[in-house]
Coordinates of C-alpha atoms in Angstrom, one line a residue:
M1 CA 68.6 -6.5 124.1
P2 CA 66.6 -9.8 121.9
I3 CA 68.2 -13.2 122.3
A4 CA 68.4 -13.7 118.9
E5 CA 70.8 -10.4 118.6
L6 CA 71.7 -12.1 122.9
L7 CA 73.5 -15.3 121.2
K8 CA 75.3 -13.9 117.9
E9 CA 77.5 -11.7 120.7
L10 CA 78.7 -15.0 122.4
P11 CA 81.8 -16.4 122.0
S12 CA 82.1 -20.2 119.5
S13 CA 83.0 -21.9 122.8
A14 CA 79.8 -20.4 124.6
K15 CA 77.6 -21.0 122.3
A16 CA 78.4 -24.6 121.2
S17 CA 77.7 -25.6 125.1
L18 CA 74.4 -24.3 124.2
R19 CA 74.3 -25.7 121.4
R20 CA 72.2 -29.6 122.8
Y21 CA 70.3 -30.9 119.8
S22 CA 72.3 -32.7 116.8
E23 CA 70.6 -34.3 113.7
V24 CA 72.2 -37.5 111.6
S25 CA 71.8 -39.2 109.3
A26 CA 71.2 -43.3 109.5
A27 CA 68.9 -46.1 107.4
N28 CA 66.8 -48.8 108.1
M29 CA 65.5 -51.5 105.5
Q30 CA 61.7 -52.0 104.0
G31 CA 61.9 -55.0 102.8
V32 CA 65.6 -55.3 100.3
E33 CA 65.0 -50.9 100.4
A34 CA 67.2 -49.0 102.1
K35 CA 65.6 -45.6 102.9
S36 CA 67.2 -43.1 104.5
I37 CA 66.0 -42.4 108.3
G38 CA 66.9 -39.1 110.5
V39 CA 68.2 -39.4 114.0
Q40 CA 67.3 -36.4 115.8
V41 CA 68.8 -36.0 119.6
H42 CA 67.4 -33.7 122.3
L43 CA 69.2 -32.6 125.4
T44 CA 66.9 -31.1 127.5
T45 CA 67.4 -30.9 132.3
G46 CA 65.9 -32.7 133.9
L47 CA 65.5 -36.2 135.3
P48 CA 67.8 -38.5 134.0
A49 CA 65.7 -40.4 131.4
F50 CA 66.6 -41.6 127.4
H51 CA 64.0 -41.8 125.7
I52 CA 63.3 -42.8 121.5
V53 CA 60.3 -42.0 119.9
G54 CA 59.3 -42.8 116.0
L55 CA 57.4 -46.0 116.1
G56 CA 61.0 -48.3 116.8
D57 CA 60.3 -51.8 117.9
I58 CA 62.4 -53.6 120.4
A59 CA 65.1 -54.0 119.3
V60 CA 65.3 -50.2 118.6
K61 CA 63.5 -49.1 121.5
E62 CA 66.6 -51.8 123.3
S63 CA 69.4 -49.3 122.0
H64 CA 68.9 -47.1 125.5
R65 CA 70.5 -49.3 127.4
R66 CA 73.0 -50.2 124.5
V67 CA 74.6 -46.9 123.7
T68 CA 74.5 -45.2 127.7
A69 CA 76.8 -49.0 128.5
A70 CA 79.1 -48.3 125.7
L71 CA 79.1 -43.9 126.0
K72 CA 80.8 -45.7 129.5
N73 CA 82.7 -48.4 128.8
S74 CA 84.4 -46.1 125.5
G75 CA 85.9 -43.2 128.2
F76 CA 82.2 -41.0 127.8
R77 CA 80.2 -39.2 130.1
V78 CA 77.0 -40.0 129.6
P79 CA 75.3 -36.5 129.7
D80 CA 72.9 -36.0 132.8
G81 CA 69.0 -34.6 132.3
V82 CA 67.0 -36.1 129.7
I83 CA 67.7 -37.7 126.2
T84 CA 64.8 -37.1 123.8
V85 CA 66.4 -39.8 120.0
N86 CA 63.2 -39.0 117.3
L87 CA 63.5 -41.4 114.7
A88 CA 61.9 -39.4 111.4
P89 CA 59.7 -40.1 109.3
A90 CA 58.2 -41.1 112.5
L91 CA 55.8 -42.2 111.1
L92 CA 58.2 -45.1 108.2
N93 CA 58.6 -48.4 111.4
K94 CA 62.2 -48.8 112.2
S95 CA 63.5 -52.3 112.9
G96 CA 67.0 -53.6 114.1
T97 CA 69.8 -52.3 115.9
G98 CA 71.3 -50.7 113.4
F99 CA 70.7 -47.2 114.9
D100 CA 72.9 -47.3 117.9
L101 CA 76.4 -45.9 115.5
A102 CA 73.8 -42.8 114.6
I103 CA 72.3 -42.2 118.3
A104 CA 75.8 -42.8 120.2
M105 CA 77.8 -40.2 117.7
G106 CA 74.3 -37.4 118.1
I107 CA 74.2 -38.1 121.3
L108 CA 78.4 -36.7 121.4
Q109 CA 77.3 -34.3 119.4
A110 CA 74.5 -32.7 121.0
D111 CA 77.0 -32.5 124.6
G112 CA 79.7 -30.5 122.8
V113 CA 81.8 -33.5 122.2
L114 CA 81.7 -34.5 118.2
H115 CA 82.3 -31.0 116.3
A116 CA 78.8 -30.6 115.3
S117 CA 79.1 -30.6 111.4
S118 CA 81.3 -34.1 111.8
F119 CA 78.8 -36.6 110.3
D120 CA 76.9 -33.6 108.5
N121 CA 77.8 -35.8 105.3
H122 CA 78.2 -40.1 106.4
L123 CA 76.4 -42.4 107.2
L124 CA 76.0 -43.9 109.8
I125 CA 75.2 -47.1 110.4
G126 CA 76.1 -50.3 113.1
E127 CA 75.0 -52.2 116.5
L128 CA 77.0 -51.2 119.4
G129 CA 78.2 -53.7 121.9
L130 CA 78.2 -53.2 125.9
D131 CA 81.6 -52.1 126.0
G132 CA 82.3 -50.1 122.7
T133 CA 82.4 -52.5 120.1
I134 CA 81.2 -51.5 116.6
S135 CA 78.9 -55.1 114.1
N136 CA 77.3 -54.6 111.0
I137 CA 74.5 -55.5 111.0
N138 CA 71.6 -57.3 107.8
G139 CA 71.1 -55.5 104.6
M140 CA 75.3 -53.5 104.7
V141 CA 75.0 -54.1 100.4
G142 CA 71.7 -52.6 100.3
F143 CA 73.0 -49.7 103.3
G144 CA 75.6 -49.1 101.3
M145 CA 73.7 -49.1 97.9
L146 CA 71.6 -46.0 99.5
A147 CA 75.4 -44.1 100.3
Q148 CA 76.3 -44.0 97.0
K149 CA 73.1 -42.8 95.6
L150 CA 72.7 -40.7 97.8
G151 CA 76.5 -39.3 97.5
K152 CA 77.0 -39.7 101.5
T153 CA 80.3 -41.8 102.9
I154 CA 79.5 -45.0 104.6
V155 CA 80.1 -45.5 108.3
C156 CA 80.6 -48.4 110.0
P157 CA 82.8 -51.5 111.2
D158 CA 83.7 -53.6 108.4
A159 CA 83.8 -51.9 104.7
S160 CA 85.4 -55.3 103.2
V161 CA 81.4 -56.3 102.2
F162 CA 81.3 -53.8 99.3
D163 CA 84.7 -55.3 97.6
G164 CA 83.7 -55.9 93.9
L165 CA 80.1 -53.8 93.9
L166 CA 79.5 -50.5 94.7
N167 CA 81.7 -47.8 93.5
L168 CA 81.4 -45.8 96.8
K169 CA 83.0 -44.0 100.6
A170 CA 83.8 -45.7 103.0
L171 CA 85.0 -44.9 106.9
E172 CA 85.8 -47.4 109.6
L173 CA 85.5 -46.9 112.5
K174 CA 85.6 -50.7 114.3
H175 CA 85.4 -49.1 118.5
L176 CA 83.5 -46.1 120.0
S177 CA 86.3 -45.2 121.2
D178 CA 88.1 -44.5 118.1
A179 CA 85.6 -41.5 117.7
H180 CA 87.8 -39.2 119.7
R181 CA 90.5 -39.5 116.7
L182 CA 88.0 -39.7 114.1
S183 CA 89.4 -36.3 111.7
S184 CA 93.0 -39.3 111.7
L185 CA 90.7 -42.3 110.3
V186 CA 91.1 -42.9 106.8
V187 CA 88.3 -42.9 104.2
Q188 CA 88.7 -45.6 101.7
H189 CA 87.4 -46.2 98.3
K190 CA 85.6 -49.3 97.7
S191 CA 85.0 -49.7 93.5
V192 CA 83.6 -52.3 91.3
D193 CA 85.9 -55.1 90.1
C194 CA 84.7 -57.2 86.9
S195 CA 87.8 -59.3 86.5
A196 CA 87.0 -61.4 89.9
G197 CA 85.8 -65.0 89.4
K198 CA 86.6 -65.9 86.3
D199 CA 87.9 -69.9 87.1
R200 CA 85.8 -72.3 86.4
K201 CA 87.9 -74.8 88.3
N202 CA 87.1 -77.0 91.0
Y203 CA 83.7 -76.3 90.6
A204 CA 83.0 -77.7 94.7
C205 CA 79.0 -79.7 93.2
G206 CA 80.8 -81.8 90.6
D207 CA 81.6 -82.4 86.8
F208 CA 79.2 -83.1 84.5
A209 CA 81.8 -85.6 83.1
D210 CA 80.5 -87.8 86.5
V211 CA 77.0 -88.5 84.5
V212 CA 76.9 -92.1 83.1
G213 CA 73.3 -93.1 81.7
Q214 CA 71.2 -89.6 81.4
Q215 CA 72.3 -88.3 77.8
Q216 CA 68.5 -86.9 78.0
A217 CA 68.8 -85.6 81.1
V218 CA 72.2 -83.3 80.3
R219 CA 70.9 -82.1 78.2
A220 CA 67.3 -81.2 78.5
L221 CA 69.9 -79.0 81.6
T222 CA 71.6 -77.4 78.9
I223 CA 68.7 -75.8 77.6
A224 CA 68.0 -74.6 80.7
A225 CA 70.8 -73.5 81.6
A226 CA 70.3 -71.3 78.1
G227 CA 66.9 -70.3 78.3
Q228 CA 66.9 -70.3 81.9
H229 CA 64.0 -72.2 81.7
N230 CA 62.5 -74.8 84.8
V231 CA 62.6 -78.4 84.8
M232 CA 60.9 -81.2 86.5
M233 CA 62.6 -84.8 86.0
V234 CA 60.8 -88.2 87.1
G235 CA 62.6 -91.3 87.9
P236 CA 62.6 -94.1 90.1
P237 CA 65.3 -93.9 93.2
G238 CA 69.2 -93.6 92.8
T239 CA 69.3 -92.8 89.1
G240 CA 70.9 -89.5 89.8
K241 CA 68.1 -86.9 89.1
T242 CA 69.5 -85.4 92.3
M243 CA 73.2 -86.1 91.6
L244 CA 72.0 -84.5 88.3
A245 CA 70.7 -80.9 89.4
S246 CA 73.7 -80.7 91.6
R247 CA 76.0 -80.3 89.1
L248 CA 73.7 -77.5 86.6
P249 CA 75.6 -74.6 88.4
S250 CA 79.0 -75.6 87.2
I251 CA 77.8 -75.0 83.8
L252 CA 75.6 -71.6 84.4
P253 CA 77.4 -67.9 82.9
K254 CA 79.2 -66.4 86.2
L255 CA 76.9 -63.3 87.9
S256 CA 76.8 -60.1 85.7
S257 CA 78.0 -57.4 87.1
E258 CA 74.0 -56.5 88.0
E259 CA 72.8 -59.8 88.8
L260 CA 75.9 -59.9 91.1
I261 CA 74.5 -56.2 93.1
E262 CA 71.0 -57.9 92.8
S263 CA 72.1 -61.4 94.8
A264 CA 74.7 -59.6 96.8
L265 CA 71.8 -57.3 99.1
V266 CA 68.7 -60.1 98.6
F267 CA 71.7 -62.5 100.5
S268 CA 72.7 -59.7 103.3
V269 CA 69.7 -59.1 104.0
A270 CA 69.1 -62.2 104.9
G271 CA 71.7 -62.4 107.2
A272 CA 72.7 -65.4 104.9
S273 CA 77.0 -65.8 103.2
F274 CA 77.8 -64.8 99.9
N275 CA 81.4 -64.4 98.2
Q276 CA 81.0 -62.4 95.6
Q277 CA 84.5 -62.5 95.1
L278 CA 83.5 -65.9 92.9
R279 CA 80.7 -64.3 91.0
R280 CA 78.3 -68.3 91.1
R281 CA 74.6 -68.0 91.0
P282 CA 73.0 -69.2 94.3
F283 CA 71.8 -72.3 93.9
R284 CA 68.5 -73.4 97.0
A285 CA 67.9 -76.7 98.0
P286 CA 65.9 -75.9 101.3
H287 CA 64.9 -79.6 102.9
H288 CA 61.2 -80.7 102.1
S289 CA 59.8 -80.3 105.9
A290 CA 60.8 -75.7 105.0
T291 CA 57.5 -73.5 106.1
T292 CA 56.3 -71.9 103.6
V293 CA 58.0 -68.5 104.7
A294 CA 61.4 -69.9 105.1
V295 CA 60.8 -70.8 101.0
I296 CA 58.2 -68.0 99.9
G297 CA 59.2 -64.8 102.9
G298 CA 58.4 -63.6 104.8
G299 CA 58.1 -63.4 109.0
N300 CA 59.2 -60.8 111.7
P301 CA 61.0 -59.3 111.5
I302 CA 60.3 -60.1 107.5
K303 CA 63.0 -61.7 104.9
P304 CA 63.4 -63.2 101.6
G305 CA 62.8 -66.9 101.8
E306 CA 63.7 -69.0 99.2
V307 CA 62.6 -68.3 96.2
S308 CA 64.6 -65.2 96.6
L309 CA 67.9 -66.3 97.8
A310 CA 67.5 -69.0 94.3
H311 CA 67.6 -64.8 92.7
N312 CA 69.3 -65.2 89.2
G313 CA 69.0 -68.6 90.1
V314 CA 68.6 -71.5 90.8
L315 CA 65.8 -73.1 93.2
F316 CA 66.0 -76.8 93.8
L317 CA 63.5 -78.7 95.7
D318 CA 64.4 -82.1 95.6
E319 CA 61.2 -84.8 96.4
M320 CA 58.6 -82.3 95.1
P321 CA 55.4 -84.0 96.4
Q322 CA 56.9 -84.0 99.8
F323 CA 56.5 -80.5 99.8
S324 CA 53.3 -78.7 102.1
R325 CA 50.5 -78.2 99.0
N326 CA 50.6 -74.7 100.3
T327 CA 54.1 -74.3 100.2
L328 CA 54.0 -75.3 96.3
Q329 CA 50.8 -73.0 95.1
S330 CA 52.7 -70.8 96.6
L331 CA 55.4 -71.0 93.8
R332 CA 53.1 -70.2 91.5
Q333 CA 53.4 -66.0 91.6
P334 CA 56.8 -65.7 91.7
V335 CA 57.9 -68.4 89.2
E336 CA 55.3 -65.9 86.9
D337 CA 56.2 -63.1 88.0
R338 CA 59.6 -63.7 89.1
R339 CA 59.1 -61.2 91.9
V340 CA 57.6 -62.0 95.4
C341 CA 55.3 -59.7 96.8
V342 CA 54.5 -60.3 101.0
V343 CA 51.9 -57.8 102.6
R344 CA 51.9 -57.5 106.4
A345 CA 50.6 -55.0 109.0
Q346 CA 53.8 -53.1 108.9
G347 CA 53.4 -53.2 105.3
S348 CA 54.3 -54.1 101.7
F349 CA 57.8 -55.6 100.6
V350 CA 58.7 -56.5 97.7
F351 CA 61.7 -59.3 97.3
P352 CA 63.4 -60.5 93.5
S353 CA 62.8 -64.1 93.1
S354 CA 64.2 -65.0 89.4
F355 CA 65.4 -67.9 89.3
M356 CA 65.3 -71.7 87.5
L357 CA 62.8 -73.4 89.2
L358 CA 64.4 -77.2 88.8
G359 CA 62.1 -80.2 90.3
A360 CA 63.0 -83.6 90.9
A361 CA 60.1 -85.9 92.2
N362 CA 59.5 -89.9 91.9
P363 CA 56.2 -90.9 89.5
C364 CA 55.0 -92.5 92.7
P365 CA 54.5 -92.9 96.3
C366 CA 57.0 -96.4 96.3
G367 CA 59.3 -95.6 93.6
Y368 CA 58.5 -97.5 90.8
L369 CA 56.7 -96.1 88.3
G370 CA 56.6 -97.6 84.7
D371 CA 60.8 -99.1 86.0
R372 CA 61.8 -101.9 84.1
D373 CA 63.2 -104.6 86.5
K374 CA 60.8 -103.6 89.5
N375 CA 57.2 -103.5 90.0
C376 CA 55.5 -101.0 91.7
R377 CA 52.7 -101.7 94.6
C378 CA 50.9 -98.4 94.6
L379 CA 47.1 -98.4 94.2
P380 CA 46.2 -96.7 91.2
N381 CA 43.7 -94.0 94.3
Q382 CA 47.7 -93.6 95.9
I383 CA 49.4 -92.3 92.5
E384 CA 46.9 -90.3 91.5
Q385 CA 47.1 -88.4 94.7
Y386 CA 51.4 -88.9 95.1
Q387 CA 51.4 -86.9 91.5
S388 CA 47.8 -84.5 92.0
R389 CA 50.2 -82.8 94.9
I390 CA 51.9 -80.8 93.1
G391 CA 49.0 -80.1 91.1
G392 CA 48.5 -79.2 87.4
P393 CA 48.9 -75.1 87.3
L394 CA 52.0 -75.8 89.2
I395 CA 53.1 -78.6 86.0
D396 CA 51.8 -76.4 83.6
R397 CA 54.8 -73.7 84.6
F398 CA 57.3 -76.4 84.3
D399 CA 58.9 -75.9 80.6
L400 CA 60.5 -79.2 80.5
F401 CA 59.8 -83.3 82.2
V402 CA 62.5 -85.6 81.9
S403 CA 62.2 -88.7 82.5
V404 CA 65.9 -90.3 84.3
P405 CA 65.4 -93.8 84.1
R406 CA 67.7 -96.4 86.3
P407 CA 70.5 -96.5 83.6
N408 CA 71.8 -99.7 82.0
P409 CA 74.7 -101.3 84.8
D410 CA 76.6 -102.2 81.6
Y411 CA 77.7 -98.9 81.0
F412 CA 79.2 -98.3 85.3
F413 CA 81.7 -100.4 83.5
D414 CA 82.5 -99.5 79.6
K415 CA 85.4 -98.7 79.0
G416 CA 85.4 -98.1 75.5
E417 CA 84.5 -94.8 73.8
H418 CA 83.2 -93.7 76.5
K419 CA 79.9 -93.1 74.6
H420 CA 77.2 -92.8 77.1
Q421 CA 79.9 -90.8 78.9
S422 CA 78.5 -86.9 79.8
L423 CA 79.9 -84.2 78.0
S424 CA 82.6 -82.6 80.9
S425 CA 81.1 -78.9 82.4
E426 CA 83.1 -77.0 81.2
E427 CA 82.2 -77.6 77.5
L428 CA 78.5 -77.4 78.8
S429 CA 79.8 -74.2 79.8
Q430 CA 80.7 -73.2 76.6
K431 CA 77.6 -74.3 74.3
V432 CA 75.6 -72.3 77.5
S433 CA 77.3 -69.0 76.9
A434 CA 77.8 -69.7 73.7
A435 CA 73.7 -70.2 72.8
R436 CA 73.4 -66.8 75.8
K437 CA 76.2 -64.3 73.4
F438 CA 74.1 -65.5 70.0
A439 CA 70.9 -64.7 71.1
S440 CA 71.9 -61.2 73.0
Q441 CA 73.6 -60.2 68.9
Y442 CA 70.4 -60.0 68.0
G443 CA 68.5 -58.1 71.3
R444 CA 67.4 -60.5 72.6
S445 CA 69.0 -60.4 76.6
S446 CA 65.9 -63.0 77.9
V447 CA 64.0 -65.8 75.5
H448 CA 61.2 -65.3 78.8
D449 CA 61.1 -61.0 77.5
L450 CA 60.0 -61.9 74.2
S451 CA 56.2 -61.8 73.6
R452 CA 53.6 -63.8 71.8
Q453 CA 53.7 -61.7 68.4
Q454 CA 57.5 -61.6 69.1
L455 CA 57.8 -65.8 69.2
C456 CA 56.0 -65.7 66.1
D457 CA 57.7 -63.6 63.6
P458 CA 58.9 -65.3 60.7
S459 CA 62.4 -63.7 61.8
L460 CA 62.1 -66.2 64.5
I461 CA 60.7 -69.0 63.5
D462 CA 59.4 -69.9 60.0
E463 CA 56.1 -71.4 59.2
K464 CA 56.3 -74.8 58.8
A465 CA 57.0 -74.8 63.2
L466 CA 54.3 -72.9 63.4
G467 CA 52.1 -75.3 61.7
L468 CA 54.4 -77.8 63.7
L469 CA 52.7 -76.6 66.7
R470 CA 48.8 -75.7 65.7
R471 CA 48.8 -79.5 65.6
A472 CA 50.6 -80.2 68.4
A473 CA 47.9 -78.1 70.6
H474 CA 45.1 -79.8 68.8
S475 CA 46.5 -83.5 69.7
L476 CA 47.5 -83.0 73.0
K477 CA 45.7 -80.0 74.2
L478 CA 48.2 -77.6 75.3
S479 CA 47.5 -74.0 76.8
G480 CA 48.4 -70.7 76.1
R481 CA 51.0 -70.5 78.9
S482 CA 52.5 -74.5 77.1
M483 CA 51.9 -73.5 73.5
I484 CA 54.2 -70.2 74.5
S485 CA 56.7 -72.3 76.8
T486 CA 57.0 -74.4 73.0
L487 CA 58.0 -71.4 71.2
R488 CA 60.4 -70.0 74.3
L489 CA 61.6 -73.6 74.3
S490 CA 62.2 -73.6 70.5
R491 CA 63.7 -70.9 70.4
T492 CA 66.6 -71.2 73.4
I493 CA 67.9 -75.1 71.6
A494 CA 67.9 -72.9 68.1
D495 CA 70.0 -70.8 69.7
L496 CA 72.5 -73.3 71.3
D497 CA 72.7 -74.7 67.7
L498 CA 73.3 -70.9 65.7
C499 CA 70.3 -70.8 63.6
R500 CA 68.5 -67.3 64.1
R501 CA 65.4 -69.2 63.0
A502 CA 63.9 -72.0 64.8
N503 CA 63.1 -75.1 62.6
C504 CA 60.6 -78.0 63.0
S505 CA 63.6 -79.5 64.0
H506 CA 63.7 -77.1 67.7
L507 CA 60.2 -77.4 67.9
S508 CA 59.4 -81.0 67.9
E509 CA 62.2 -81.2 70.5
A510 CA 60.6 -78.5 72.8
L511 CA 57.6 -80.9 72.4
S512 CA 59.5 -83.4 73.3
Y513 CA 59.5 -82.0 76.6
R514 CA 55.7 -81.2 77.3
K515 CA 55.8 -85.1 78.7
T516 CA 53.6 -84.7 82.0
W517 CA 53.1 -87.7 85.0
S518 CA 50.7 -89.9 82.9
N519 CA 53.2 -90.9 80.1
H520 CA 54.7 -92.9 83.4
D521 CA 51.6 -95.2 83.8

């Protein structure tokens, strides 16, 4: 009798004992995208051995020690003989410890402890401890997005990371011993809560009402918040540049649902904490000693850098000339393309990096070039060398160049009408929200998406303003990028004034921010 017919006549219990193969689904992060991975387990007779194949890194190779210890300490028997685990597709590089749970469950299925179809429509993600406890890993939001896309139930130890983000089914498995009662575990339905984070009060970053005597800088930051423009602030030490920058998040609008998922994904991949319930835009302020890899992204394993952690938010570079020249020049591509492409031997990884670049610097090494009260002690070649550290191409990518001079000391003691005090963050936030809403009414989600033809369209700017820009471009020797930037800036200023067409006053104000360090000489 043929073997196939003989197997058909066997009872189901005997068939289960003969089944020594199983396959479950896991996933691996490639940049900020989760890729589905099939975990195939095969048990065979022979001397005890545990093999993991499929281009796994050291963390994956070490998985067999964690899995065997976790199985024993959770009351399960490690099958005798040879255990072979294949991570398919085999040509795709795998990294991390997230395959532990899938490998353990695959072994239990192949050994007949669990039913063969227990995880047919599940995505298993988790790292095992030696005692059998299961832990989340970096990139859980990306794995949840993959499970939602595939219509699968994600199995992980803590599903709270998906609260308010994704519509998906999640099964919490906190310890490997809970596999005995798998059928009794309740599948949770995670859903998006768009009403979260409406309260804007009690911002930890401070309030613009505390700012005294820097109305021009506050105005520039308001314009930047309305149109997501890059700002460079230059002034002597102690004039409030850092204070102004730290208060910028208080006037930015809350993250939309799409932006919230994007930001939460990047933070999840990087292993950084992110409170999605607050819906606040990221504000990243790396120290000037940060390496190029830390700012741009990369490393081993490859992770997003500060430019990606600032996605949909603000990247603040205080004491900007103190950053390494390589780091500053590496910012040019992320600022322009709003994404970072990291190319390594393992492959090409793309990270999002749509952020507002906010820089702060002293005008010279001593900090007092152009100051009213203190004399600059720097030599001309020292000033030129200091200012050239940022470089002209990166300076040209700033839309607003703001001078932050030393305020009059009398402003701090003015108890009258507070004419030198800024508006509160709540008032400025309302202006920014009104400007963005006004732009969206005419189908403009972002001023940076407008082409040159659209910016010069008579419906968005009048002819006199275009004539003014033509004359200014010749006299100020503006580059093509600077002219486009000025048009976008004038469009944002017009949106703040709720004007459908930008006029000469809007363009004049935009041109007033096209200053360079030479104005401080």
